[in-house]
Short mmCIF file of C-alpha atoms in Angstrom, two decimals:
data_model
loop_
_atom_site.label_atom_id
_atom_site.label_comp_id
_atom_site.label_asym_id
_atom_site.label_seq_id
_atom_site.Cartn_x
_atom_site.Cartn_y
_atom_site.Cartn_z
CA MET A 1 16.05 30.62 32.68
CA ASN A 2 19.65 29.59 32.96
CA LYS A 3 22.19 28.75 30.17
CA ASP A 4 22.13 24.98 31.09
CA ILE A 5 18.22 24.82 30.73
CA ASP A 6 18.21 26.85 27.67
CA GLY A 7 20.82 24.53 25.96
CA SER A 8 18.91 21.40 27.07
CA ILE A 9 15.71 22.77 25.71
CA GLU A 10 17.34 23.55 22.31
CA ARG A 11 19.13 20.31 22.10
CA MET A 12 15.99 18.16 22.94
CA PHE A 13 13.73 20.31 20.43
CA TYR A 14 16.09 19.33 17.56
CA ALA A 15 16.97 15.92 19.14
CA ASP A 16 16.11 13.99 15.97
CA ILE A 17 17.74 16.37 13.20
CA PRO A 18 21.41 15.16 12.58
CA ASP A 19 23.26 18.26 12.55
CA ALA A 20 22.09 18.94 16.13
CA SER A 21 23.89 17.84 19.09
CA PRO A 22 23.69 13.93 19.65
CA LEU A 23 20.87 12.87 22.13
CA ARG A 24 22.20 13.19 25.88
CA MET A 25 20.56 11.47 28.64
CA SER A 26 21.48 14.25 31.02
CA ASP A 27 19.12 16.64 28.87
CA VAL A 28 16.43 14.24 29.06
CA ASN A 29 16.59 13.78 32.77
CA LEU A 30 16.84 17.56 33.30
CA ILE A 31 13.76 18.41 31.21
CA LEU A 32 11.71 15.67 32.72
CA GLY A 33 12.67 17.01 36.10
CA LEU A 34 11.27 20.32 34.94
CA ARG A 35 8.07 19.38 33.37
CA THR A 36 5.78 20.44 36.11
CA HIS A 37 7.33 23.94 36.15
CA GLU A 38 4.59 26.40 35.36
CA ASP A 39 6.64 29.34 33.97
CA LEU A 40 8.58 27.02 31.81
CA LEU A 41 5.28 25.30 30.44
CA THR A 42 4.31 28.61 28.98
CA SER A 43 6.87 28.17 26.42
CA LEU A 44 6.10 26.04 23.28
CA ARG A 45 9.75 25.10 22.76
CA PHE A 46 9.85 23.76 26.34
CA ARG A 47 6.67 21.68 25.87
CA VAL A 48 8.21 20.24 22.83
CA ALA A 49 11.39 19.50 24.66
CA VAL A 50 9.35 17.55 27.22
CA LEU A 51 7.58 15.64 24.48
CA GLN A 52 11.05 14.64 23.05
CA SER A 53 12.39 13.80 26.48
CA LEU A 54 9.26 11.38 27.29
CA ILE A 55 9.95 9.61 23.87
CA HIS A 56 13.74 9.12 24.54
CA ALA A 57 12.94 7.99 27.99
CA GLY A 58 10.99 5.22 26.51
CA LYS A 59 7.65 6.61 27.61
CA PRO A 60 5.74 6.88 24.39
CA GLU A 61 2.34 6.57 26.18
CA GLU A 62 3.03 9.48 28.38
CA ALA A 63 4.39 11.34 25.49
CA VAL A 64 1.12 11.13 23.54
CA GLU A 65 -0.82 11.91 26.58
CA PHE A 66 1.21 15.07 27.00
CA VAL A 67 0.67 15.98 23.41
CA GLU A 68 -3.05 15.85 23.75
CA ARG A 69 -3.25 17.62 26.94
CA MET A 70 -0.38 20.34 26.52
CA LEU A 71 0.29 20.77 22.83
CA VAL A 72 -2.24 20.09 20.19
CA LYS A 73 -5.14 22.29 21.57
CA THR A 74 -3.11 25.54 21.38
CA LEU A 75 -0.61 24.56 18.70
CA LEU A 76 -1.89 26.65 15.82
CA THR A 77 -1.96 29.80 18.15
CA ASP A 78 1.27 29.19 19.94
CA SER A 79 3.28 28.52 16.67
CA ILE A 80 1.71 31.48 14.58
CA HIS A 81 5.12 33.55 14.94
CA MET A 82 7.46 30.72 14.47
CA HIS A 83 9.42 29.99 11.30
CA ARG A 84 8.46 27.11 9.11
CA SER A 85 11.33 24.96 9.89
CA ASP A 86 10.44 24.92 13.76
CA ILE A 87 6.89 24.38 12.89
CA ALA A 88 7.66 21.35 10.64
CA VAL A 89 10.01 20.01 13.43
CA ILE A 90 7.42 20.26 16.09
CA ASN A 91 4.97 18.38 13.84
CA CYS A 92 7.52 15.64 13.13
CA ASN A 93 8.03 15.32 16.87
CA ILE A 94 4.41 14.93 17.37
CA ALA A 95 4.18 12.51 14.48
CA GLN A 96 7.06 10.28 15.80
CA ALA A 97 5.10 9.99 19.34
CA TYR A 98 1.96 8.65 17.88
CA LEU A 99 3.88 6.30 15.29
CA LEU A 100 5.69 4.85 18.22
CA MET A 101 2.48 4.16 19.84
CA GLY A 102 1.13 2.43 16.53
CA ASP A 103 -1.18 5.30 15.77
CA THR A 104 -0.69 5.48 12.12
CA ARG A 105 -3.71 7.81 11.53
CA HIS A 106 -2.53 10.56 13.71
CA SER A 107 0.99 10.14 12.81
CA THR A 108 0.16 10.48 9.08
CA ASP A 109 -1.65 13.74 9.89
CA TYR A 110 1.16 15.47 11.70
CA ALA A 111 3.78 14.00 9.20
CA SER A 112 1.78 15.54 6.38
CA ILE A 113 1.72 18.94 7.90
CA ALA A 114 5.46 18.63 8.49
CA VAL A 115 6.07 17.80 4.90
CA GLN A 116 4.12 20.73 3.65
CA TYR A 117 5.96 23.09 5.82
CA ALA A 118 9.21 21.42 4.95
CA ARG A 119 8.62 21.74 1.26
CA GLU A 120 7.56 25.47 1.56
CA LEU A 121 10.86 25.87 3.42
CA ARG A 122 12.97 24.19 0.73
CA THR A 123 11.26 26.32 -1.89
CA GLU A 124 11.92 29.58 -0.01
CA ILE A 125 15.62 28.67 0.65
CA GLU A 126 15.97 27.83 -3.17
CA GLN A 127 14.85 31.32 -4.01
CA SER A 128 17.05 32.93 -1.33
CA GLU A 129 20.32 34.67 -1.95
CA ASP A 130 21.38 34.29 1.62
CA SER A 131 25.13 33.67 1.90
CA ARG A 132 24.37 30.70 4.29
CA SER A 133 22.04 28.98 1.76
CA GLY A 134 24.32 25.95 1.59
CA ILE A 135 24.08 25.43 5.29
CA ILE A 136 20.43 26.22 5.33
CA HIS A 137 19.74 24.16 2.24
CA ARG A 138 21.16 20.97 4.19
CA TYR A 139 19.27 21.74 7.24
CA SER A 140 15.94 22.14 5.17
CA ALA A 141 16.73 18.93 3.47
CA GLU A 142 17.29 17.13 6.79
CA ILE A 143 13.74 18.27 8.01
CA TYR A 144 12.09 17.24 4.55
CA PHE A 145 13.72 13.96 4.82
CA TRP A 146 12.51 13.27 8.34
CA ALA A 147 8.98 14.44 7.66
CA GLN A 148 8.82 12.42 4.39
CA SER A 149 10.16 9.29 6.25
CA LEU A 150 7.62 9.47 8.97
CA TYR A 151 4.81 9.85 6.50
CA ALA A 152 6.05 6.90 4.50
CA CYS A 153 6.36 4.74 7.50
CA SER A 154 2.95 5.69 8.91
CA LYS A 155 1.43 4.73 5.35
CA ALA A 156 3.50 1.59 5.05
CA LEU A 157 2.50 0.34 8.44
CA ALA A 158 -1.23 1.19 7.65
CA GLY A 159 -0.93 -0.85 4.41
CA GLU A 160 -1.42 1.97 2.01
CA LEU A 161 1.80 1.11 0.07
CA ASN A 162 1.11 3.22 -3.03
CA GLU A 163 1.34 6.42 -0.84
CA ALA A 164 4.24 5.22 1.14
CA SER A 165 6.18 4.43 -2.20
CA ALA A 166 5.28 8.16 -3.34
CA ALA A 167 6.80 9.41 -0.16
CA ILE A 168 9.79 7.25 -0.23
CA ILE A 169 11.11 8.51 -3.58
CA PRO A 170 11.61 12.13 -2.24
CA ALA A 171 13.14 10.83 1.03
CA LEU A 172 15.47 8.80 -0.89
CA GLU A 173 16.27 11.65 -3.32
CA THR A 174 17.13 13.97 -0.45
CA SER A 175 18.95 11.41 1.69
CA ASN A 176 22.47 12.23 0.49
CA VAL A 177 21.92 16.03 1.02
CA ALA A 178 20.33 15.38 4.42
CA GLY A 179 22.80 13.31 5.88
CA PHE A 180 20.50 10.50 6.89
CA SER A 181 20.97 7.07 5.95
CA PRO A 182 18.05 5.06 4.07
CA GLN A 183 18.73 2.58 7.05
CA SER A 184 17.50 5.20 9.40
CA TRP A 185 14.46 5.00 11.52
CA PRO A 186 11.62 5.15 10.22
CA LEU A 187 12.52 5.02 6.68
CA SER A 188 14.06 1.71 7.00
CA ILE A 189 10.71 0.00 7.87
CA ALA A 190 8.93 1.81 5.09
CA LEU A 191 11.42 0.51 2.61
CA GLN A 192 11.13 -3.10 3.89
CA ARG A 193 7.31 -2.83 3.98
CA VAL A 194 7.11 -1.60 0.19
CA SER A 195 9.91 -3.86 -1.37
CA THR A 196 7.41 -5.93 -3.42
CA HIS A 197 7.42 -6.30 -7.14
CA MET A 198 4.68 -3.67 -7.49
CA GLN A 199 6.70 -0.96 -5.56
CA ARG A 200 10.00 -1.84 -7.22
CA ILE A 201 8.48 -1.15 -10.65
CA GLN A 202 7.21 2.12 -9.36
CA ALA A 203 10.68 3.14 -8.09
CA THR A 204 12.47 1.96 -11.19
CA LYS A 205 10.09 4.25 -13.26
CA MET A 206 11.16 7.03 -10.98
CA SER A 207 14.92 6.30 -11.61
CA ILE A 208 15.36 5.59 -7.80
CA SER A 209 16.88 2.24 -6.74
CA PHE A 210 16.20 0.59 -3.57
CA PRO A 211 19.56 0.29 -1.52
CA GLN A 212 20.96 -3.10 -1.00
CA GLN A 213 21.68 -4.10 2.67
CA SER A 214 25.62 -4.11 2.04
CA GLU A 215 25.37 -0.54 0.87
CA ILE A 216 23.52 0.78 3.78
CA PRO A 217 25.71 2.64 6.60
CA GLU A 218 24.29 2.21 10.14
CA ASP A 219 21.95 4.60 11.75
CA LEU A 220 24.26 6.07 14.42
CA PHE A 221 22.34 9.23 15.15
CA HIS A 222 19.09 8.20 16.41
CA ASP A 223 18.13 7.01 20.02
CA SER A 224 19.91 3.46 20.09
CA LYS A 225 16.61 1.92 21.74
CA ILE A 226 14.57 3.13 18.78
CA VAL A 227 17.24 2.14 16.26
CA LEU A 228 17.70 -1.36 17.66
CA SER A 229 13.78 -1.81 17.80
CA ALA A 230 13.42 -0.53 14.18
CA ARG A 231 16.28 -2.94 12.98
CA ARG A 232 14.61 -6.04 14.53
CA LEU A 233 11.24 -5.12 13.15
CA VAL A 234 12.82 -4.71 9.66
CA ARG A 235 14.38 -8.27 10.07
CA ALA A 236 10.96 -9.63 11.29
CA ILE A 237 9.12 -8.32 8.04
CA LYS A 238 11.98 -9.83 5.94
CA LEU A 239 11.76 -13.10 7.82
CA LEU A 240 8.14 -13.24 6.85
CA ARG A 241 8.63 -12.32 3.34
CA GLN A 242 11.18 -15.18 3.14
CA TYR A 243 8.84 -17.84 4.81
CA ARG A 244 11.34 -18.24 7.73
CA PHE A 245 8.56 -18.91 10.25
CA GLN A 246 10.58 -20.80 13.03
CA GLU A 247 12.99 -17.65 13.13
CA LEU A 248 10.17 -15.33 13.26
CA THR A 249 8.48 -16.86 16.39
CA SER A 250 11.71 -16.31 18.24
CA VAL A 251 11.54 -12.61 17.60
CA MET A 252 7.94 -12.74 18.86
CA ASP A 253 9.08 -14.73 22.03
CA SER A 254 11.57 -11.95 22.76
CA ALA A 255 9.07 -9.27 22.39
CA ILE A 256 6.54 -11.17 24.63
CA GLY A 257 9.23 -11.88 27.13
CA GLY A 258 10.54 -8.40 27.38
CA THR A 259 13.93 -9.40 26.64
CA CYS A 260 14.52 -6.87 23.95
CA SER A 261 13.79 -3.19 23.48
CA PHE A 262 10.40 -4.07 21.67
CA SER A 263 8.66 -3.65 24.94
CA CYS A 264 9.42 0.06 25.34
CA TYR A 265 7.51 1.10 22.10
CA PRO A 266 4.07 -0.41 21.29
CA VAL A 267 4.37 -0.27 17.62
CA PHE A 268 7.54 -2.46 17.62
CA TYR A 269 6.03 -4.82 20.20
CA GLU A 270 2.71 -5.30 18.58
CA MET A 271 4.10 -5.78 15.05
CA ALA A 272 6.53 -8.61 16.48
CA ILE A 273 3.32 -10.42 18.03
CA TYR A 274 1.45 -9.70 14.74
CA LEU A 275 4.01 -11.19 12.52
CA GLY A 276 4.94 -13.95 14.85
CA SER A 277 1.36 -14.94 14.98
CA PHE A 278 1.18 -15.25 11.29
CA ALA A 279 4.28 -17.63 11.72
CA LEU A 280 2.46 -19.74 14.17
CA LEU A 281 -0.40 -20.14 12.00
CA GLN A 282 1.94 -21.09 9.11
CA LEU A 283 3.55 -23.63 11.43
CA ASN A 284 0.13 -25.36 12.05
CA ALA A 285 -0.25 -23.88 15.31
CA PRO A 286 -3.50 -22.07 15.32
CA ALA A 287 -4.40 -22.58 18.96
CA ALA A 288 -1.17 -21.03 19.94
CA ALA A 289 -1.65 -18.05 17.57
CA LEU A 290 -5.19 -17.54 18.60
CA SER A 291 -3.97 -17.62 22.52
CA THR A 292 -1.20 -15.15 21.73
CA VAL A 293 -3.51 -12.65 19.66
CA LEU A 294 -6.28 -12.83 22.44
CA ASN A 295 -3.54 -12.03 25.03
CA VAL A 296 -2.90 -8.69 23.44
CA LYS A 297 -4.68 -6.01 25.34
CA ASP A 298 -6.80 -3.48 23.66
CA ARG A 299 -5.38 0.14 23.56
CA LYS A 300 -6.86 3.43 22.45
CA GLY A 301 -5.51 4.64 19.23
CA ARG A 302 -3.88 1.52 17.99
CA THR A 303 -4.30 1.22 13.93
CA LEU A 304 -3.06 -2.14 13.71
CA SER A 305 -5.78 -4.89 14.22
CA PHE A 306 -5.44 -8.51 15.38
CA GLU A 307 -8.95 -9.23 14.03
CA PRO A 308 -7.59 -10.82 10.77
CA LEU A 309 -5.17 -13.20 12.79
CA LYS A 310 -8.11 -14.23 15.06
CA TYR A 311 -10.17 -15.16 11.91
CA SER A 312 -7.32 -17.11 10.40
CA ALA A 313 -7.00 -19.18 13.55
CA TYR A 314 -10.91 -19.75 13.38
CA ILE A 315 -10.43 -20.83 9.77
CA ALA A 316 -7.62 -23.28 10.70
CA LEU A 317 -9.78 -24.80 13.49
CA GLY A 318 -12.62 -25.21 11.27
CA ASN A 319 -14.93 -22.58 12.78
CA ALA A 320 -16.06 -20.78 9.56
CA ASP A 321 -19.27 -19.63 11.10
CA LYS A 322 -17.48 -17.76 13.94
CA VAL A 323 -15.42 -15.90 11.26
CA LEU A 324 -18.61 -14.62 9.67
CA THR A 325 -20.15 -13.67 13.14
CA ALA A 326 -17.19 -11.77 14.18
CA ALA A 327 -16.37 -10.16 10.90
CA LYS A 328 -19.94 -8.90 10.69
CA GLU A 329 -19.99 -7.38 14.12
CA PHE A 330 -16.66 -5.70 13.38
CA LEU A 331 -17.48 -4.19 10.19
CA GLU A 332 -20.74 -2.90 11.57
CA HIS A 333 -18.92 -1.28 14.37
CA PRO A 334 -15.36 -0.55 13.19
CA GLN A 335 -12.97 1.27 15.34
CA ASN A 336 -11.14 3.07 12.66
CA PRO A 337 -9.50 0.03 10.97
CA SER A 338 -6.68 0.51 8.43
CA VAL A 339 -7.51 -0.26 4.78
CA ALA A 340 -5.12 -3.18 5.10
CA THR A 341 -7.09 -4.61 7.94
CA LEU A 342 -10.39 -4.57 5.75
CA ILE A 343 -8.53 -6.31 2.88
CA LEU A 344 -7.51 -9.06 5.11
CA ILE A 345 -10.88 -9.36 6.82
CA TYR A 346 -12.64 -9.52 3.45
CA GLU A 347 -10.24 -12.09 2.24
CA ARG A 348 -10.90 -14.30 5.33
CA ARG A 349 -14.72 -13.79 5.07
CA SER A 350 -14.17 -15.08 1.34
CA ILE A 351 -12.64 -18.31 2.58
CA ALA A 352 -15.29 -18.79 5.47
CA PHE A 353 -17.99 -18.25 2.98
CA GLU A 354 -16.47 -20.91 0.60
CA MET A 355 -16.10 -23.38 3.47
CA LEU A 356 -19.74 -23.09 4.11
CA GLY A 357 -20.62 -23.55 0.58
CA MET A 358 -21.56 -20.04 0.10
CA HIS A 359 -19.69 -19.52 -3.25
CA SER A 360 -21.52 -16.35 -4.68
CA GLN A 361 -20.79 -14.55 -1.11
CA ALA A 362 -17.22 -15.86 -1.29
CA CYS A 363 -16.52 -14.26 -4.81
CA ILE A 364 -18.22 -10.87 -3.72
CA ALA A 365 -15.76 -10.74 -0.56
CA LEU A 366 -12.73 -11.54 -2.27
CA SER A 367 -13.54 -9.16 -5.05
CA ARG A 368 -13.92 -6.33 -2.47
CA SER A 369 -10.60 -7.42 -0.95
CA LEU A 370 -8.70 -7.30 -4.46
CA HIS A 371 -10.07 -3.96 -5.36
CA LEU A 372 -9.24 -2.46 -2.24
CA SER A 373 -5.90 -3.95 -2.45
CA VAL A 374 -5.35 -2.47 -6.03
CA ASP A 375 -6.45 1.08 -4.49
CA VAL A 376 -3.88 1.34 -1.91
CA GLY A 377 -1.15 -0.98 -3.32
CA PHE A 378 -1.55 -3.65 -0.67
CA ILE A 379 -1.54 -7.22 -1.75
CA SER A 380 -2.13 -9.78 1.07
CA PRO A 381 0.70 -12.22 1.35
CA SER A 382 -2.06 -15.00 2.08
CA ILE A 383 0.12 -16.47 4.89
CA GLY A 384 -1.48 -18.73 7.47
CA ILE A 385 -4.68 -19.31 5.39
CA PRO A 386 -5.84 -22.30 3.15
CA ASN A 387 -4.69 -20.85 -0.20
CA LYS A 388 -6.14 -23.80 -2.12
CA ILE A 389 -9.47 -22.58 -1.24
CA LEU A 390 -8.37 -19.03 -2.17
CA SER A 391 -7.30 -20.00 -5.38
CA GLU A 392 -10.70 -21.91 -6.14
CA ILE A 393 -12.43 -18.66 -5.37
CA ARG A 394 -10.23 -16.41 -7.49
CA THR A 395 -10.76 -18.92 -10.41
CA ARG A 396 -14.36 -18.39 -10.32
CA LEU A 397 -13.96 -14.83 -9.78
CA SER A 398 -11.91 -14.51 -12.80
CA LYS A 399 -14.87 -15.83 -15.08
CA GLN A 400 -16.95 -12.90 -13.50
CA GLU A 401 -14.28 -10.09 -13.58
CA PRO A 402 -11.61 -11.39 -16.24
CA GLU A 403 -9.97 -8.18 -17.09
CA PHE A 404 -9.50 -7.03 -13.52
CA ILE A 405 -8.26 -10.45 -12.37
CA GLU A 406 -5.80 -10.50 -15.27
CA ARG A 407 -4.48 -7.27 -14.36
CA VAL A 408 -3.83 -7.99 -10.80
CA SER A 409 -2.74 -11.52 -11.14
CA GLY A 410 0.94 -10.55 -11.66
CA PHE A 411 0.86 -8.81 -8.27
CA LEU A 412 -0.66 -11.78 -6.38
CA PRO A 413 1.65 -13.85 -4.34
CA ASN A 414 2.59 -17.17 -5.37
CA ARG A 415 -0.10 -19.53 -4.01
CA GLY A 416 1.82 -22.52 -3.98
CA THR A 417 4.68 -21.42 -1.80
CA GLY A 418 4.81 -21.26 1.93
CA THR A 419 1.17 -21.74 2.46
CA VAL A 420 -0.98 -23.80 4.85
CA GLU A 421 -3.83 -26.07 3.83
CA THR A 422 -6.68 -26.90 5.98
CA GLN A 423 -7.81 -30.52 5.92
CA PRO A 424 -11.37 -31.23 4.72
CA SER A 425 -12.54 -32.50 8.15
CA ILE A 426 -10.72 -31.16 11.18
CA GLN A 427 -9.90 -33.64 13.94
CA VAL A 428 -9.11 -32.31 17.56
CA VAL A 429 -6.58 -33.61 19.81
CA SER A 430 -6.74 -32.46 23.44
CA PHE A 431 -3.27 -31.32 24.86
CA THR A 432 -2.55 -29.74 28.13
CA LYS A 433 -0.83 -26.29 27.84
CA ARG A 434 2.66 -27.62 28.30
CA GLU A 435 1.94 -30.65 25.93
CA LYS A 436 0.89 -27.93 23.45
CA VAL A 437 4.34 -26.10 23.70
CA VAL A 438 6.38 -29.14 23.62
CA ALA A 439 4.37 -30.28 20.32
CA ASP A 440 5.18 -26.99 18.69
CA TYR A 441 8.84 -27.37 19.68
CA LEU A 442 8.59 -30.82 18.00
CA ILE A 443 7.40 -29.44 14.81
CA GLN A 444 10.20 -26.80 15.01
CA GLY A 445 12.74 -29.65 15.32
CA PHE A 446 13.88 -29.05 18.75
CA THR A 447 15.99 -31.84 20.43
CA ILE A 448 14.87 -33.09 24.01
CA LYS A 449 17.89 -31.14 25.58
CA LYS A 450 17.04 -27.90 23.85
CA MET A 451 13.36 -28.14 24.86
CA ALA A 452 14.47 -28.87 28.37
CA ASP A 453 16.94 -26.02 28.32
CA THR A 454 14.22 -23.59 26.81
CA LEU A 455 11.72 -24.64 29.31
CA PHE A 456 14.02 -24.81 32.26
CA VAL A 457 13.03 -28.36 33.31
CA SER A 458 14.82 -31.71 33.28
CA THR A 459 15.01 -33.97 30.20
CA ASN A 460 13.06 -36.64 32.02
CA THR A 461 10.30 -34.15 32.34
CA ILE A 462 10.20 -33.41 28.70
CA LYS A 463 10.53 -37.22 27.75
CA THR A 464 7.27 -37.75 29.96
CA GLN A 465 5.59 -35.16 28.01
CA VAL A 466 6.63 -36.52 24.74
CA ARG A 467 5.45 -39.90 25.58
CA SER A 468 1.87 -38.45 26.69
CA ILE A 469 1.78 -36.69 23.11
CA TYR A 470 2.60 -39.95 21.34
CA LYS A 471 0.05 -41.80 23.33
CA LYS A 472 -2.75 -39.09 22.67
CA LEU A 473 -1.75 -39.17 18.96
CA GLY A 474 -1.42 -43.01 18.74
CA VAL A 475 2.01 -43.19 17.48
CA SER A 476 5.24 -44.25 18.76
CA ASN A 477 7.92 -42.17 17.21
CA ARG A 478 8.83 -38.64 16.35
CA SER A 479 8.30 -38.80 12.57
CA ASP A 480 4.79 -40.35 12.95
CA ALA A 481 4.05 -37.70 15.65
CA LEU A 482 5.00 -34.95 13.36
CA GLU A 483 2.57 -36.24 10.66
CA LYS A 484 -0.12 -36.38 13.09
CA ILE A 485 0.42 -32.97 14.66
CA LYS A 486 0.57 -31.28 11.23
CA GLU A 487 -2.72 -33.23 10.13
CA PHE A 488 -4.62 -32.47 13.36
CA ARG A 489 -5.92 -29.15 14.73
CA PHE A 490 -5.72 -29.43 18.53
CA SER A 491 -7.00 -27.27 21.34
CA GLN A 492 -5.78 -26.64 24.91
CA SER A 493 -7.28 -28.29 28.00
CA GLY A 494 -5.98 -28.66 31.48
CA GLU A 495 -4.23 -25.63 32.53
CA ASN A 496 -6.60 -22.68 31.54
CA ASP A 497 -3.82 -20.17 31.35
CA SER A 498 -4.12 -17.58 28.42
CA LYS A 499 -0.62 -16.44 28.39
CA ALA A 500 1.25 -16.28 25.08
CA LEU A 501 3.70 -19.06 24.40
#
């Protein structure tokens, strides 16, 4: 093995540790060009370098396939003589591959192993009298920070915010020593996901403050594609929390259109669609939200489930029976759903039961949702669902479980802010696909010219479509049309094209 190859292997092995050399695409290309070399593949360090090269070449699916085919089966025996630091790094790299694919179960498992080895390494160094202990201490802190950040992000995306918060604390404590910014991927996402009242209280008790945006330096070390995608996802989570739904749909449109780096990594792409679909529901566009969600392909290993979004759309469209049928089937044959998914599903089952007059079952389902929420620290934002109905169920539940409801009430979201209420009787207006798009733009306040520019058609074409919408709604101006659009729940007819808007 020549020195150039040796150097590339070492740089890629440590590519996500800040004291290592910055990422070089020349190393990525060299390693990928050698990845079928049988002699090189006998080296665990080379195989890990291949994994890292696939990740940073924007090929996370191939990276996970390589992990399962070439790494995990023999990892224990291959690493038996390795130092704790290298074993921790290997497990961090594997955890990152799974995390970028949205598989938070596997990423949690490997990040947990990395945390264990990194913690043992730090203990060993603290007891060492090595003259280089200062440098080694910093290096161990970097690995520990990286491992805790991966674990925190995995738990946060799975909705297990208590455990995510517990991992964020030591990550923040070591961030200065490690040379990582709290804005670094993946800690930035974990921080944004847990920045609720409950988690802020927990952090305050630990004497750790959440950094303000103005205090955070940029993440200049990591792969720019991942950094940019993580930054956009952080912004999308923030937009949802701030009820800025129109802006959030633009983030989703960019992801679907492939006009940003989201498309390289499923965790970012699918989270953008997930959050954007909630925004569509909140903007009274359940048919568009349902179409968007149904257009997302099933994928092995994905922890994020779009089931709650489908149920929210069915509720908005007045189809409570379909919610109960689909939820029953899902719960009887679960595909390893996250706890957050179960919380949202039980919440939506509760609403469906209530809509059908099954009040006792509604209370049971909501109780289960809230008890699970408290166990993991995840409180549903209750966006895109009829919160008046939810409040009525919770009022009845408070008489059955008064102490529990009083205990959790301070952590529940404000039911009167940024919410959607379904009408007692749901009317349906049949729009073509293009009319549906134009109607959504009318809700968002687009001008005729902006709609024409966005859809790459003439203003006359848009005017014709607007007139058709007015006629179907029985109105003659925009203000009346907006009222009708918000009142009605409409379905698509005409073109049967399921592509997302």
